[in-house]
Amino acid sequence: MVEPTGRQATLFVRPDLPGPTRRRREQLTARLQRLREDGVLDTVTVETWAKQRPVGEDDRYAAFAAWAVSAGVSLAPCFRTRRCYEPGTTDRREYRVRPAICLVVTDECGEIDAVYPHFDGGPRSVRDGLAALGQGTCRSPGASDPGLAD
Protein backbone atom coordinates (compact mmCIF):
# COMPACT_ATOMS: atom_id res chain seq x y z
CA MET A 1 0.00 0.00 0.00
CA VAL A 2 1.26 3.47 -0.90
CA GLU A 3 1.37 6.00 1.94
CA PRO A 4 -0.64 9.18 1.28
CA THR A 5 1.45 12.24 0.51
CA GLY A 6 -1.27 14.87 0.79
CA ARG A 7 0.01 16.40 -2.44
CA GLN A 8 -2.39 17.39 -5.17
CA ALA A 9 -1.89 18.35 -8.77
CA THR A 10 -4.35 20.41 -10.75
CA LEU A 11 -4.00 20.80 -14.49
CA PHE A 12 -5.78 23.94 -15.67
CA VAL A 13 -6.65 23.92 -19.37
CA ARG A 14 -8.51 26.14 -21.78
CA PRO A 15 -11.61 24.47 -23.24
CA ASP A 16 -10.89 25.57 -26.82
CA LEU A 17 -7.54 23.86 -27.39
CA PRO A 18 -6.49 23.01 -30.95
CA GLY A 19 -5.95 19.33 -31.80
CA PRO A 20 -2.20 19.09 -31.08
CA THR A 21 -2.58 20.87 -27.74
CA ARG A 22 -5.55 18.63 -26.80
CA ARG A 23 -3.36 15.60 -27.46
CA ARG A 24 -0.62 17.13 -25.33
CA ARG A 25 -3.16 17.70 -22.53
CA GLU A 26 -4.14 14.02 -22.72
CA GLN A 27 -0.47 12.99 -22.46
CA LEU A 28 0.07 15.29 -19.48
CA THR A 29 -3.06 13.98 -17.76
CA ALA A 30 -1.94 10.38 -18.31
CA ARG A 31 1.48 11.18 -16.81
CA LEU A 32 -0.15 12.81 -13.77
CA GLN A 33 -2.34 9.72 -13.30
CA ARG A 34 0.78 7.51 -13.37
CA LEU A 35 2.39 9.73 -10.74
CA ARG A 36 -0.76 9.31 -8.62
CA GLU A 37 -0.64 5.52 -9.08
CA ASP A 38 3.05 5.58 -8.06
CA GLY A 39 2.16 7.41 -4.83
CA VAL A 40 3.79 10.72 -5.75
CA LEU A 41 0.40 12.47 -5.67
CA ASP A 42 -2.80 11.75 -3.78
CA THR A 43 -5.13 13.64 -6.08
CA VAL A 44 -5.09 14.72 -9.71
CA THR A 45 -7.74 17.03 -11.13
CA VAL A 46 -8.23 18.70 -14.49
CA GLU A 47 -10.12 21.98 -14.55
CA THR A 48 -11.02 24.21 -17.45
CA TRP A 49 -10.39 27.93 -17.22
CA ALA A 50 -11.05 30.92 -19.40
CA LYS A 51 -8.35 32.24 -21.69
CA GLN A 52 -8.42 35.56 -19.87
CA ARG A 53 -9.89 37.21 -16.79
CA PRO A 54 -10.16 40.85 -15.80
CA VAL A 55 -7.12 41.93 -13.78
CA GLY A 56 -8.12 42.06 -10.13
CA GLU A 57 -10.84 39.44 -10.56
CA ASP A 58 -8.60 36.40 -10.85
CA ASP A 59 -8.10 34.93 -7.38
CA ARG A 60 -6.15 32.02 -8.80
CA TYR A 61 -3.61 34.33 -10.36
CA ALA A 62 -3.25 36.23 -7.08
CA ALA A 63 -2.35 32.97 -5.30
CA PHE A 64 0.02 31.95 -8.11
CA ALA A 65 1.71 35.38 -8.02
CA ALA A 66 2.18 35.16 -4.24
CA TRP A 67 3.84 31.77 -4.72
CA ALA A 68 6.08 33.20 -7.46
CA VAL A 69 7.25 36.04 -5.21
CA SER A 70 8.06 33.65 -2.35
CA ALA A 71 9.81 31.24 -4.73
CA GLY A 72 11.81 34.00 -6.43
CA VAL A 73 10.46 33.20 -9.90
CA SER A 74 8.35 35.02 -12.47
CA LEU A 75 5.05 34.03 -14.05
CA ALA A 76 5.76 36.33 -17.01
CA PRO A 77 5.63 35.88 -19.92
CA CYS A 78 3.38 32.84 -19.37
CA PHE A 79 0.74 35.03 -17.73
CA ARG A 80 0.49 38.48 -19.27
CA THR A 81 -1.88 41.43 -19.35
CA ARG A 82 -3.48 43.24 -22.25
CA ARG A 83 -6.11 45.89 -22.75
CA CYS A 84 -9.32 44.67 -24.35
CA TYR A 85 -12.71 46.15 -25.08
CA GLU A 86 -15.45 45.22 -22.67
CA PRO A 87 -18.10 43.15 -24.48
CA GLY A 88 -20.85 45.39 -25.85
CA THR A 89 -19.11 48.66 -24.93
CA THR A 90 -16.35 50.95 -26.10
CA ASP A 91 -14.67 50.76 -22.69
CA ARG A 92 -11.26 49.14 -22.46
CA ARG A 93 -10.10 47.08 -19.52
CA GLU A 94 -6.96 45.22 -18.45
CA TYR A 95 -7.20 41.44 -18.78
CA ARG A 96 -4.82 38.75 -17.59
CA VAL A 97 -4.18 36.20 -20.34
CA ARG A 98 -3.65 32.70 -18.97
CA PRO A 99 -1.54 29.95 -20.52
CA ALA A 100 -3.33 27.20 -22.44
CA ILE A 101 -2.15 24.61 -19.91
CA CYS A 102 -0.96 25.23 -16.34
CA LEU A 103 0.09 22.77 -13.63
CA VAL A 104 -0.31 23.67 -9.96
CA VAL A 105 1.01 21.40 -7.21
CA THR A 106 -0.18 21.87 -3.63
CA ASP A 107 0.96 20.31 -0.38
CA GLU A 108 -1.05 18.52 2.29
CA CYS A 109 -2.18 21.90 3.70
CA GLY A 110 -3.33 23.20 0.32
CA GLU A 111 -0.38 25.58 0.04
CA ILE A 112 1.12 25.98 -3.42
CA ASP A 113 4.38 24.08 -3.92
CA ALA A 114 4.79 24.97 -7.58
CA VAL A 115 3.16 26.56 -10.62
CA TYR A 116 4.20 25.61 -14.14
CA PRO A 117 4.89 27.29 -16.49
CA HIS A 118 7.09 29.91 -14.88
CA PHE A 119 10.44 31.59 -15.51
CA ASP A 120 13.38 30.82 -13.21
CA GLY A 121 16.49 31.99 -15.07
CA GLY A 122 14.90 30.22 -18.03
CA PRO A 123 11.49 28.87 -18.95
CA ARG A 124 10.09 26.04 -16.81
CA SER A 125 7.32 24.19 -18.63
CA VAL A 126 4.54 21.89 -17.45
CA ARG A 127 6.70 19.04 -18.73
CA ASP A 128 9.52 20.30 -16.44
CA GLY A 129 7.05 20.24 -13.56
CA LEU A 130 6.12 16.63 -14.26
CA ALA A 131 9.79 15.69 -14.37
CA ALA A 132 10.37 17.45 -11.03
CA LEU A 133 7.43 15.60 -9.50
CA GLY A 134 8.78 12.28 -10.74
CA GLN A 135 12.20 13.08 -9.27
CA GLY A 136 10.78 14.35 -5.97
CA THR A 137 12.19 17.85 -6.49
CA CYS A 138 8.95 19.79 -7.01
CA ARG A 139 8.93 22.00 -3.92
CA SER A 140 9.04 25.72 -3.40
CA PRO A 141 12.46 27.10 -2.57
CA GLY A 142 12.71 27.31 1.19
CA ALA A 143 10.02 24.69 1.76
CA SER A 144 11.01 22.39 4.57
CA ASP A 145 11.90 18.84 3.73
CA PRO A 146 9.52 16.64 5.73
CA GLY A 147 12.38 14.18 6.23
CA LEU A 148 14.59 16.71 8.04
CA ALA A 149 14.26 17.89 11.62
CA ASP A 150 14.10 21.62 12.28
Coordinates of C-alpha atoms in Angstrom, one line a residue:
M1 CA 0.0 0.0 0.0
V2 CA 1.3 3.5 -0.9
E3 CA 1.4 6.0 1.9
P4 CA -0.6 9.2 1.3
T5 CA 1.5 12.2 0.5
G6 CA -1.3 14.9 0.8
R7 CA 0.0 16.4 -2.4
Q8 CA -2.4 17.4 -5.2
A9 CA -1.9 18.4 -8.8
T10 CA -4.4 20.4 -10.8
L11 CA -4.0 20.8 -14.5
F12 CA -5.8 23.9 -15.7
V13 CA -6.7 23.9 -19.4
R14 CA -8.5 26.1 -21.8
P15 CA -11.6 24.5 -23.2
D16 CA -10.9 25.6 -26.8
L17 CA -7.5 23.9 -27.4
P18 CA -6.5 23.0 -30.9
G19 CA -6.0 19.3 -31.8
P20 CA -2.2 19.1 -31.1
T21 CA -2.6 20.9 -27.7
R22 CA -5.5 18.6 -26.8
R23 CA -3.4 15.6 -27.5
R24 CA -0.6 17.1 -25.3
R25 CA -3.2 17.7 -22.5
E26 CA -4.1 14.0 -22.7
Q27 CA -0.5 13.0 -22.5
L28 CA 0.1 15.3 -19.5
T29 CA -3.1 14.0 -17.8
A30 CA -1.9 10.4 -18.3
R31 CA 1.5 11.2 -16.8
L32 CA -0.2 12.8 -13.8
Q33 CA -2.3 9.7 -13.3
R34 CA 0.8 7.5 -13.4
L35 CA 2.4 9.7 -10.7
R36 CA -0.8 9.3 -8.6
E37 CA -0.6 5.5 -9.1
D38 CA 3.0 5.6 -8.1
G39 CA 2.2 7.4 -4.8
V40 CA 3.8 10.7 -5.7
L41 CA 0.4 12.5 -5.7
D42 CA -2.8 11.8 -3.8
T43 CA -5.1 13.6 -6.1
V44 CA -5.1 14.7 -9.7
T45 CA -7.7 17.0 -11.1
V46 CA -8.2 18.7 -14.5
E47 CA -10.1 22.0 -14.5
T48 CA -11.0 24.2 -17.4
W49 CA -10.4 27.9 -17.2
A50 CA -11.1 30.9 -19.4
K51 CA -8.3 32.2 -21.7
Q52 CA -8.4 35.6 -19.9
R53 CA -9.9 37.2 -16.8
P54 CA -10.2 40.9 -15.8
V55 CA -7.1 41.9 -13.8
G56 CA -8.1 42.1 -10.1
E57 CA -10.8 39.4 -10.6
D58 CA -8.6 36.4 -10.9
D59 CA -8.1 34.9 -7.4
R60 CA -6.1 32.0 -8.8
Y61 CA -3.6 34.3 -10.4
A62 CA -3.2 36.2 -7.1
A63 CA -2.4 33.0 -5.3
F64 CA 0.0 32.0 -8.1
A65 CA 1.7 35.4 -8.0
A66 CA 2.2 35.2 -4.2
W67 CA 3.8 31.8 -4.7
A68 CA 6.1 33.2 -7.5
V69 CA 7.2 36.0 -5.2
S70 CA 8.1 33.6 -2.4
A71 CA 9.8 31.2 -4.7
G72 CA 11.8 34.0 -6.4
V73 CA 10.5 33.2 -9.9
S74 CA 8.4 35.0 -12.5
L75 CA 5.1 34.0 -14.0
A76 CA 5.8 36.3 -17.0
P77 CA 5.6 35.9 -19.9
C78 CA 3.4 32.8 -19.4
F79 CA 0.7 35.0 -17.7
R80 CA 0.5 38.5 -19.3
T81 CA -1.9 41.4 -19.3
R82 CA -3.5 43.2 -22.2
R83 CA -6.1 45.9 -22.7
C84 CA -9.3 44.7 -24.4
Y85 CA -12.7 46.1 -25.1
E86 CA -15.5 45.2 -22.7
P87 CA -18.1 43.2 -24.5
G88 CA -20.8 45.4 -25.8
T89 CA -19.1 48.7 -24.9
T90 CA -16.4 50.9 -26.1
D91 CA -14.7 50.8 -22.7
R92 CA -11.3 49.1 -22.5
R93 CA -10.1 47.1 -19.5
E94 CA -7.0 45.2 -18.4
Y95 CA -7.2 41.4 -18.8
R96 CA -4.8 38.8 -17.6
V97 CA -4.2 36.2 -20.3
R98 CA -3.6 32.7 -19.0
P99 CA -1.5 29.9 -20.5
A100 CA -3.3 27.2 -22.4
I101 CA -2.1 24.6 -19.9
C102 CA -1.0 25.2 -16.3
L103 CA 0.1 22.8 -13.6
V104 CA -0.3 23.7 -10.0
V105 CA 1.0 21.4 -7.2
T106 CA -0.2 21.9 -3.6
D107 CA 1.0 20.3 -0.4
E108 CA -1.1 18.5 2.3
C109 CA -2.2 21.9 3.7
G110 CA -3.3 23.2 0.3
E111 CA -0.4 25.6 0.0
I112 CA 1.1 26.0 -3.4
D113 CA 4.4 24.1 -3.9
A114 CA 4.8 25.0 -7.6
V115 CA 3.2 26.6 -10.6
Y116 CA 4.2 25.6 -14.1
P117 CA 4.9 27.3 -16.5
H118 CA 7.1 29.9 -14.9
F119 CA 10.4 31.6 -15.5
D120 CA 13.4 30.8 -13.2
G121 CA 16.5 32.0 -15.1
G122 CA 14.9 30.2 -18.0
P123 CA 11.5 28.9 -18.9
R124 CA 10.1 26.0 -16.8
S125 CA 7.3 24.2 -18.6
V126 CA 4.5 21.9 -17.4
R127 CA 6.7 19.0 -18.7
D128 CA 9.5 20.3 -16.4
G129 CA 7.0 20.2 -13.6
L130 CA 6.1 16.6 -14.3
A131 CA 9.8 15.7 -14.4
A132 CA 10.4 17.5 -11.0
L133 CA 7.4 15.6 -9.5
G134 CA 8.8 12.3 -10.7
Q135 CA 12.2 13.1 -9.3
G136 CA 10.8 14.4 -6.0
T137 CA 12.2 17.9 -6.5
C138 CA 9.0 19.8 -7.0
R139 CA 8.9 22.0 -3.9
S140 CA 9.0 25.7 -3.4
P141 CA 12.5 27.1 -2.6
G142 CA 12.7 27.3 1.2
A143 CA 10.0 24.7 1.8
S144 CA 11.0 22.4 4.6
D145 CA 11.9 18.8 3.7
P146 CA 9.5 16.6 5.7
G147 CA 12.4 14.2 6.2
L148 CA 14.6 16.7 8.0
A149 CA 14.3 17.9 11.6
D150 CA 14.1 21.6 12.3

